[in-house]
Amino acid sequence: MQTRPLGATGRLVSAVGLGTWQLGADWGAVDDADALRVLGASADAGVTLFDTADVYGDGRSEQTIGRFLAERGDDITVATKMGRRLAQEPANYTPENFRIWTERSRQNLGVETLDLVQLHCPPSAVIADAATYDALDELVAEGVIAAYGVSVETCAQALAAIARPNVTNVQIILNPFRLKPLDEVLPAAADAGVAILARVPLASGLLSGRYTAATIFAADDHRAFNRHGEAFDRGETFSGVDFETGIAAAAELASVLPDGVSLPAATLAWIAALPGVSSVIPGARTPAQARSNADAAALLDGGLDLDAFDVFVREVYDRTLRTDIHPHW
Ligand SMILES: NC(=O)c1ccc[n+]([C@@H]2O[C@H](COP(=O)([O-])OP(=O)(O)OC[C@H]3O[C@@H](n4cnc5c(N)ncnc54)[C@H](OP(=O)(O)O)[C@@H]3O)[C@@H](O)[C@H]2O)c1
């Protein structure tokens, strides 16, 4: 597994990490034993970065990772998030709340110092406010957190966060259905030495190529209840792409792949190969998914013509998705 620097932290993280929203909630039920098996399968396959948040399952994702760290977590970097336990109002992003939230995450994860804490898609005013970073710098100085970053919805928010001197990483949606970050965000992050974590890389599974117009998701899965942004930003579900348009675009992308290379594997390798990306963090619901996502990193060293796939990805995006997607985020 290739590794890359996590910003200026001195840490290296695997080019393919693991997203663990699935181990908390909003994707239908996953039991504790299965959740631990997903973490184990990823780590066994060389993954050293787990992304989580204090709100995933109201702490369950963090607690499961905490159990895993206690058993065998030496080499794992945990990137958690804070900010969504209260309403999304700038007034809630106070130094006092940062302390309450980070204390809870330390307990959930069972660690003294949190490796990386990302603001969890805060309002733009919070990203623009120098006081936000003063409070985070204070937590670093005290050893509560080792580093901080910002998870964002839009490219404008990403650029604002990248401009701050002590931001370690920006987490943003980036996949073949979401190419806008390639325009300015990736070059700016590379120039500033800010790590990019690419989230929702499989467009919530649309880029698995497995779904059809008849696919039904459980009622407690956001792919059933947030297609139009009913519960949170529409872009977090299928990357904001209309379901049937996405199925057709995924089928086109799959059609150019050589035998033996799956669409999710090609997608993850293509993202991980983009200059400026530190790690791509697919979510996995099963150990098999976790393993095959980690194994996709091997395509960085051969087995797929990534340059030719890149040309095709851009062509499909421009023809079928750009008009709907590019202006929004
Ligand atoms: N605001 C934020 O900061 C934010 C928002 C969203 C996500 N995230 C983070 O980013 C991570 C990744 O995004 P995501 O989980 O939303 O979306 P994603 O990674 O694009 O899609 C995950 C889904 O893809 C399918 N999948 C995964 N691996 C597969 C494989 N090998 N073969 C076939 N299908 C596969 C599974 O669908 P099935 O369930 O149908 O099997 C899985 O639930 C999250 O887990 C979370 O850590 C952060």
XYZ file of C-alpha atoms in Angstrom, residues 2-295:
294
model
C 1.375 3.424 -0.957
C 1.584 5.971 1.838
C 1.507 9.756 1.681
C 2.205 12.566 4.168
C -0.748 13.821 6.192
C -0.059 17.520 5.654
C 2.754 18.756 7.861
C 2.048 16.328 10.725
C 4.977 14.052 9.939
C 2.521 11.140 9.740
C 2.124 8.951 6.713
C -1.301 7.600 5.794
C -2.343 4.929 3.315
C -3.380 6.103 -0.156
C -6.663 4.247 0.437
C -8.192 4.811 3.864
C -11.537 3.737 5.317
C -14.656 5.825 5.895
C -16.707 4.601 8.864
C -19.989 6.462 8.609
C -21.468 3.037 7.752
C -20.396 1.685 11.153
C -22.564 4.221 12.941
C -25.910 4.901 11.353
C -27.753 6.252 8.344
C -26.862 3.249 6.151
C -29.154 0.666 7.721
C -28.147 -1.698 10.514
C -24.575 -3.009 10.949
C -23.896 -5.073 14.083
C -20.835 -4.564 16.316
C -19.045 -7.757 15.311
C -19.407 -6.918 11.609
C -18.202 -3.370 12.265
C -15.047 -4.681 13.937
C -14.505 -7.132 11.082
C -14.632 -4.258 8.562
C -11.945 -2.383 10.517
C -9.830 -5.542 10.775
C -10.131 -6.365 7.087
C -9.015 -2.846 6.167
C -6.046 -2.839 8.532
C -5.028 -6.327 7.378
C -4.985 -5.027 3.804
C -2.684 -2.120 4.672
C -5.117 0.701 5.499
C -3.725 3.047 8.164
C -6.315 5.864 8.093
C -9.829 5.593 9.535
C -12.225 8.520 9.081
C -15.040 8.861 11.603
C -17.141 11.535 13.373
C -18.623 12.084 16.808
C -22.126 11.952 15.340
C -21.831 8.679 13.407
C -24.264 6.527 15.362
C -24.063 9.173 18.096
C -20.561 7.980 18.985
C -20.874 4.315 18.055
C -18.458 4.554 15.117
C -15.827 6.206 17.338
C -16.411 3.674 20.123
C -15.997 0.753 17.736
C -12.745 2.257 16.485
C -11.723 2.749 20.131
C -12.220 -0.983 20.752
C -10.185 -1.760 17.678
C -7.368 0.604 18.707
C -7.212 -1.008 22.140
C -6.795 -4.435 20.557
C -4.449 -3.690 17.668
C -4.354 -0.058 16.671
C -0.676 0.844 16.742
C -0.329 2.109 13.199
C -3.780 3.587 12.657
C -4.359 7.327 12.281
C -7.917 8.287 13.243
C -9.437 11.367 11.655
C -12.587 12.284 13.539
C -14.955 15.254 13.193
C -16.858 17.581 15.472
C -19.515 20.264 15.185
C -22.742 18.467 14.316
C -23.984 17.702 17.805
C -25.666 21.123 17.816
C -27.579 23.206 15.272
C -25.460 24.557 12.418
C -25.183 28.110 13.733
C -21.828 29.905 13.954
C -22.598 30.779 17.602
C -22.303 27.088 18.504
C -18.690 26.855 17.299
C -17.234 28.135 20.583
C -13.980 27.195 22.349
C -16.114 25.739 25.166
C -18.005 23.464 22.795
C -14.761 22.431 21.074
C -13.587 21.263 24.509
C -16.802 19.364 25.242
C -16.819 17.699 21.844
C -13.127 16.738 21.841
C -13.388 15.398 25.409
C -16.215 13.102 24.328
C -14.265 11.907 21.268
C -11.202 11.199 23.423
C -13.362 9.041 25.666
C -15.051 7.285 22.771
C -11.723 6.533 21.103
C -9.884 5.859 24.365
C -6.976 8.152 23.512
C -5.233 10.997 25.293
C -4.597 13.048 22.147
C -6.831 12.948 19.073
C -4.737 12.428 15.920
C -6.818 14.704 13.706
C -10.090 16.544 14.302
C -11.972 17.996 11.354
C -14.737 20.564 11.632
C -17.729 18.687 10.229
C -18.927 20.821 7.314
C -19.462 23.972 9.369
C -21.178 27.119 8.041
C -18.952 29.282 5.797
C -18.828 31.993 8.483
C -17.067 29.550 10.838
C -14.480 28.671 8.187
C -13.864 32.391 7.540
C -13.474 33.326 11.230
C -9.907 33.633 12.607
C -11.255 32.861 16.103
C -12.097 29.316 14.953
C -8.427 28.587 14.266
C -7.240 30.364 17.443
C -9.393 27.980 19.485
C -8.114 24.950 17.562
C -4.487 26.115 17.933
C -5.086 26.258 21.679
C -6.247 22.629 21.738
C -3.131 21.614 19.803
C -0.912 23.516 22.247
C -2.563 21.678 25.139
C -2.142 18.251 23.523
C -5.886 17.609 23.303
C -5.577 17.242 19.546
C -2.462 16.674 17.460
C -3.797 18.362 14.337
C -6.958 19.801 12.818
C -8.655 20.110 9.471
C -11.933 21.112 7.879
C -14.472 18.946 6.103
C -16.301 21.093 3.554
C -19.218 21.025 1.139
C -17.981 23.534 -1.457
C -14.784 24.383 -3.298
C -15.001 27.973 -2.033
C -14.996 26.677 1.555
C -12.063 24.396 0.754
C -10.016 27.305 -0.616
C -10.797 29.409 2.475
C -9.640 26.612 4.784
C -6.505 25.887 2.746
C -5.489 29.545 3.123
C -5.207 29.137 6.932
C -1.654 28.427 8.102
C -2.199 25.523 10.524
C -4.857 23.536 8.710
C -3.586 19.978 8.197
C -6.258 18.722 5.853
C -9.389 19.464 3.912
C -11.943 16.721 3.365
C -14.102 17.152 0.267
C -16.338 15.133 -2.048
C -14.242 14.077 -5.020
C -15.099 11.305 -7.476
C -15.768 10.840 -11.220
C -19.156 12.523 -10.680
C -17.627 15.489 -8.777
C -14.709 16.978 -10.680
C -14.821 20.621 -9.591
C -12.148 20.168 -6.870
C -9.685 19.347 -9.656
C -9.924 22.916 -10.991
C -8.556 24.924 -8.060
C -8.731 22.978 -4.795
C -6.201 20.247 -5.540
C -3.557 22.659 -6.909
C -4.039 25.061 -3.966
C -3.785 22.234 -1.434
C -0.643 20.866 -3.069
C 0.951 24.338 -3.027
C 0.082 24.848 0.642
C 1.048 21.350 1.787
C -2.521 20.700 2.953
C -3.654 17.083 2.751
C -6.809 16.303 0.795
C -9.010 13.444 1.970
C -11.394 12.499 -0.848
C -14.757 11.467 0.569
C -17.856 9.877 -0.983
C -15.463 8.466 -3.617
C -17.966 5.887 -4.844
C -20.831 8.397 -4.966
C -22.498 6.515 -2.061
C -22.155 3.261 -4.001
C -23.419 4.472 -7.405
C -19.872 3.933 -8.674
C -19.977 0.323 -7.535
C -21.910 -0.240 -10.773
C -24.229 -2.627 -8.865
C -27.406 -0.590 -8.697
C -30.310 -0.570 -11.137
C -33.411 1.598 -11.344
C -35.143 -1.113 -9.294
C -32.638 -1.057 -6.390
C -34.389 -0.346 -3.091
C -32.574 1.003 -0.020
C -33.728 0.434 3.576
C -35.898 3.175 5.038
C -33.170 4.066 7.578
C -30.523 4.397 4.815
C -29.856 8.007 3.681
C -29.983 6.771 0.089
C -33.722 6.337 0.685
C -34.402 9.410 2.814
C -31.955 12.125 1.654
C -32.012 11.966 -2.146
C -33.237 15.525 -2.350
C -31.409 16.876 0.712
C -34.296 16.278 3.123
C -32.011 15.602 6.147
C -28.614 17.079 5.214
C -26.750 18.425 2.181
C -28.025 16.736 -0.972
C -24.436 16.319 -2.191
C -23.713 13.737 0.529
C -26.162 11.291 -1.055
C -25.072 9.925 -4.442
C -22.797 12.964 -4.646
C -25.857 15.013 -5.596
C -26.332 13.079 -8.846
C -29.795 12.037 -9.990
C -29.972 8.258 -9.346
C -30.815 7.096 -12.875
C -28.353 9.510 -14.512
C -25.693 8.095 -12.178
C -26.509 4.492 -13.037
C -26.079 5.267 -16.745
C -22.820 7.174 -16.242
C -21.433 4.368 -14.059
C -22.280 1.816 -16.755
C -20.413 3.896 -19.335
C -17.339 4.114 -17.127
C -17.416 0.374 -16.421
C -17.631 -0.399 -20.141
C -14.070 0.793 -20.845
C -12.367 -1.190 -18.076
C -10.236 -4.233 -18.831
C -11.340 -7.668 -17.612
C -10.583 -8.157 -13.958
C -10.689 -4.450 -13.008
C -13.890 -3.450 -11.222
C -15.425 0.013 -11.449
C -14.994 0.746 -7.703
C -11.343 -0.310 -7.844
C -10.646 1.804 -10.944
C -12.463 4.738 -9.381
C -10.504 4.593 -6.125
C -7.160 4.253 -7.914
C -8.017 7.127 -10.270
C -8.832 9.387 -7.292
C -5.761 8.324 -5.305
C -3.560 9.062 -8.332
C -4.728 12.682 -8.675
C -1.919 15.075 -7.693
C -2.792 16.650 -4.352
C -4.880 13.763 -2.984
C -3.414 12.257 0.185
C -5.972 9.543 0.783
C -9.286 8.391 -0.621
C -11.684 7.207 2.090
C -14.366 4.832 0.770
C -16.987 3.641 3.208
C -17.433 -0.127 3.462
C -20.275 -2.121 4.926
C -18.650 -5.552 4.679
C -15.145 -6.952 5.171
C -15.134 -7.968 1.491
C -15.776 -4.376 0.388
C -13.098 -3.122 2.774
C -10.570 -5.600 1.404
C -11.267 -4.956 -2.241
C -11.147 -1.180 -1.712
C -7.751 -1.429 -0.045
C -6.541 -3.744 -2.792
